[in-house]
PDB file of C-alpha atoms in Angstrom:
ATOM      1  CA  UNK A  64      68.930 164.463 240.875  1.00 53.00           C
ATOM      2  CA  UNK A  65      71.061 161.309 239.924  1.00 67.00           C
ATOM      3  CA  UNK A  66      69.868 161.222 236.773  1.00 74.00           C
ATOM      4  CA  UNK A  67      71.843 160.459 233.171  1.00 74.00           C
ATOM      5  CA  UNK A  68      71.559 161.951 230.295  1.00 75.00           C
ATOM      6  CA  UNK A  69      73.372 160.403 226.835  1.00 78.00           C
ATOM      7  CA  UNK A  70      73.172 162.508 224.188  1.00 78.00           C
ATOM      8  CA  UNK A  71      72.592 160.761 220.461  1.00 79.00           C
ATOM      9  CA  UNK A  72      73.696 162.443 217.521  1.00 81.00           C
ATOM     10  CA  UNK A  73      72.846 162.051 213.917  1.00 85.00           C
ATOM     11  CA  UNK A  74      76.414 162.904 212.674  1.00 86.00           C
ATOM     12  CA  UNK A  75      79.481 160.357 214.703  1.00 83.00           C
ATOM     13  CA  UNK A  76      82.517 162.619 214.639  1.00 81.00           C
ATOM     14  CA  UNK A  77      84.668 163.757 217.254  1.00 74.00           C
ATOM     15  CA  UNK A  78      83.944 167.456 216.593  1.00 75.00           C
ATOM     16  CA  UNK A  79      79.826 166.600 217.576  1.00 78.00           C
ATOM     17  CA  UNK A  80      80.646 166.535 221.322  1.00 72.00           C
ATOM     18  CA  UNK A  81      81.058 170.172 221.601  1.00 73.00           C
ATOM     19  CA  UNK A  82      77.588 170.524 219.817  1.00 77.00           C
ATOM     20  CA  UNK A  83      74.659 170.370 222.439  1.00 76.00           C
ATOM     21  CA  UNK A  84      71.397 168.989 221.653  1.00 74.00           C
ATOM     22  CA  UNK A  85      69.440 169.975 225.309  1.00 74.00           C
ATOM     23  CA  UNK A  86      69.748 173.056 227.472  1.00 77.00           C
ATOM     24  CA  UNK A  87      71.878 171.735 230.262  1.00 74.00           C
ATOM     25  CA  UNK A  88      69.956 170.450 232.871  1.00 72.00           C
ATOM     26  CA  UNK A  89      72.806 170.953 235.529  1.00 75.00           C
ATOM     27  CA  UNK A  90      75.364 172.832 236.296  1.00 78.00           C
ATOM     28  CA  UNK A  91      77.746 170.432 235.095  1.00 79.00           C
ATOM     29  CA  UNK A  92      78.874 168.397 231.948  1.00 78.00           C
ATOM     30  CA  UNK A  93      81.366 165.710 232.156  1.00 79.00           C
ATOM     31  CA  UNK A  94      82.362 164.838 228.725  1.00 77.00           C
ATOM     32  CA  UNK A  95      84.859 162.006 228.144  1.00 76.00           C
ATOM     33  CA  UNK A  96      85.976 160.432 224.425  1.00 72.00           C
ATOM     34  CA  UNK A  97      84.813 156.602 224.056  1.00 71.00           C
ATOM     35  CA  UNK A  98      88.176 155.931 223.546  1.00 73.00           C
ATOM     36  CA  UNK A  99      89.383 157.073 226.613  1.00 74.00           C
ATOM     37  CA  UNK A 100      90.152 154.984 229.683  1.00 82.00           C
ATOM     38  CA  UNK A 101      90.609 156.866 232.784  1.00 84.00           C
ATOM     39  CA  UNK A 102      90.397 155.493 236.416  1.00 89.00           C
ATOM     40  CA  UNK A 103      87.229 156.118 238.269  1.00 90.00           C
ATOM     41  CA  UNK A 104      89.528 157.286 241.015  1.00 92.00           C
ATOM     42  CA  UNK A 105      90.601 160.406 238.745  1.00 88.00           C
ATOM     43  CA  UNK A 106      87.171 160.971 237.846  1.00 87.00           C
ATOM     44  CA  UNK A 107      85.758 161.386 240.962  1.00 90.00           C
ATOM     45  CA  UNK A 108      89.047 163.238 242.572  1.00 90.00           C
ATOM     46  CA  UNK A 109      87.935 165.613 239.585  1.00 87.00           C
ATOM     47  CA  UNK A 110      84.177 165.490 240.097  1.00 89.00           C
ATOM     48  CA  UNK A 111      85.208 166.878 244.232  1.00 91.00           C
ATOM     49  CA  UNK A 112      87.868 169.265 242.677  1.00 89.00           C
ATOM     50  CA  UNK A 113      84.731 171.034 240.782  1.00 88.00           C
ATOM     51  CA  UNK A 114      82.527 170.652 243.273  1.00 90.00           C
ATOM     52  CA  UNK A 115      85.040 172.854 245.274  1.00 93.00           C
ATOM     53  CA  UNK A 116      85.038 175.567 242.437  1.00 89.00           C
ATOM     54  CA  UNK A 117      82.483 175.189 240.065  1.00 86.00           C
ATOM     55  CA  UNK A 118      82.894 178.207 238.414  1.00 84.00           C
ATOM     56  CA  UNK A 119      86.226 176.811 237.157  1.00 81.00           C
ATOM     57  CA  UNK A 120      86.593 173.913 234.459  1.00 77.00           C
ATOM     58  CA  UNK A 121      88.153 170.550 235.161  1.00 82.00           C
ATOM     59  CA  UNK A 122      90.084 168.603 232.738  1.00 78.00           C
ATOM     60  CA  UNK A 123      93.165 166.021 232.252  1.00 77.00           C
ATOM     61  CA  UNK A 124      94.924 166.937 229.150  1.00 72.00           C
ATOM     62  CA  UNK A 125      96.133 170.558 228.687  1.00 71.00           C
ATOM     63  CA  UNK A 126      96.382 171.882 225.095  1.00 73.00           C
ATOM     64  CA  UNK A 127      97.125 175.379 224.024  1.00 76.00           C
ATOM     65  CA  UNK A 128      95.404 177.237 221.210  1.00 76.00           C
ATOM     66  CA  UNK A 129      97.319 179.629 219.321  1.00 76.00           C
ATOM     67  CA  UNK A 130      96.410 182.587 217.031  1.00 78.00           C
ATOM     68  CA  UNK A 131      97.497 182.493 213.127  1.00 81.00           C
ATOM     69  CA  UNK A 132      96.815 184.365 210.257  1.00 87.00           C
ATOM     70  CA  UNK A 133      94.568 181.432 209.305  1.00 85.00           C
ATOM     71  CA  UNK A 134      92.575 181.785 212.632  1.00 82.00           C
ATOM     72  CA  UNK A 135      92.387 179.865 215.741  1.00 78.00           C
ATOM     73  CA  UNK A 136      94.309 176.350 215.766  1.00 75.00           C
ATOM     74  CA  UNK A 137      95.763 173.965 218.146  1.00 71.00           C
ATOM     75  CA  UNK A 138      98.945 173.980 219.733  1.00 69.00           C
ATOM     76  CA  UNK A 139     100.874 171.165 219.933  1.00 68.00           C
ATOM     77  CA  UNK A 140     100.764 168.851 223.344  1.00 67.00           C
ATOM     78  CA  UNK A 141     104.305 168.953 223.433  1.00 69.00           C
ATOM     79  CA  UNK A 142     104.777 173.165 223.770  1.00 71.00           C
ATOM     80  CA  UNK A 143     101.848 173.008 226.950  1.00 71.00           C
ATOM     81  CA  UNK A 144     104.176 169.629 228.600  1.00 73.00           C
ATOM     82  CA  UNK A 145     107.317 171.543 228.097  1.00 77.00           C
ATOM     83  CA  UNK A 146     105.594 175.493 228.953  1.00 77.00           C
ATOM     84  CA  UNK A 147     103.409 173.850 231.517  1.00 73.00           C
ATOM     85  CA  UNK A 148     101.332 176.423 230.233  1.00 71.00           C
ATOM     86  CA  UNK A 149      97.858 175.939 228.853  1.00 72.00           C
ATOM     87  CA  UNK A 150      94.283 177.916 227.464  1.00 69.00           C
ATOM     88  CA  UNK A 151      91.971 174.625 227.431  1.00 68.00           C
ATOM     89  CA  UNK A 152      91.296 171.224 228.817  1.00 66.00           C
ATOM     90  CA  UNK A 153      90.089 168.533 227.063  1.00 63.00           C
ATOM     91  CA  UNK A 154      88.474 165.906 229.365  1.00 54.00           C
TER      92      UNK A 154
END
């Protein structure tokens, strides 16, 4: 439909952008920090790279989680560059 949706939240901290206020609307979400500068050219080579397989997720920087006995935590960017392995994809 073209249309924009910005999402306001009460609380400002990094962890709020994985906490939806609306039912989707589309199919998609593309979620990017507000300190991140990325080329519109990667954006949209992503944006075409979904649209070719929505069912997968599209992201630029690899991270992997790892299991402890404290519970879930990240892995550090270093171990997915060097593994070129990774379990999520932060946008």
């Amino acid at each position: 439909s073209g249309k924009v949706i910005v999402e306001k939240h009460t609380e400002n901290t990094l962890n709020e952008r994985f906490n939806v206020l609306l039912p989707t609307p589309t199919l998609g979400i593309l979620s990017i920090d507000d300190d991140v500068l990325r080329p519109c050219a990667a954006i949209d080579s992503g944006f075409f790279k979904w649209t070719h397989s929505p069912d997968q997720m599209v992201g630029f920087d690899g991270r992997i989680h790892k299991e402890t006995e404290a519970g879930w935590k990240y892995g550090e960017l270093s171990l997915a560059r060097k593994t070129n392995l990774y379990s999520l994809s932060l946008t």
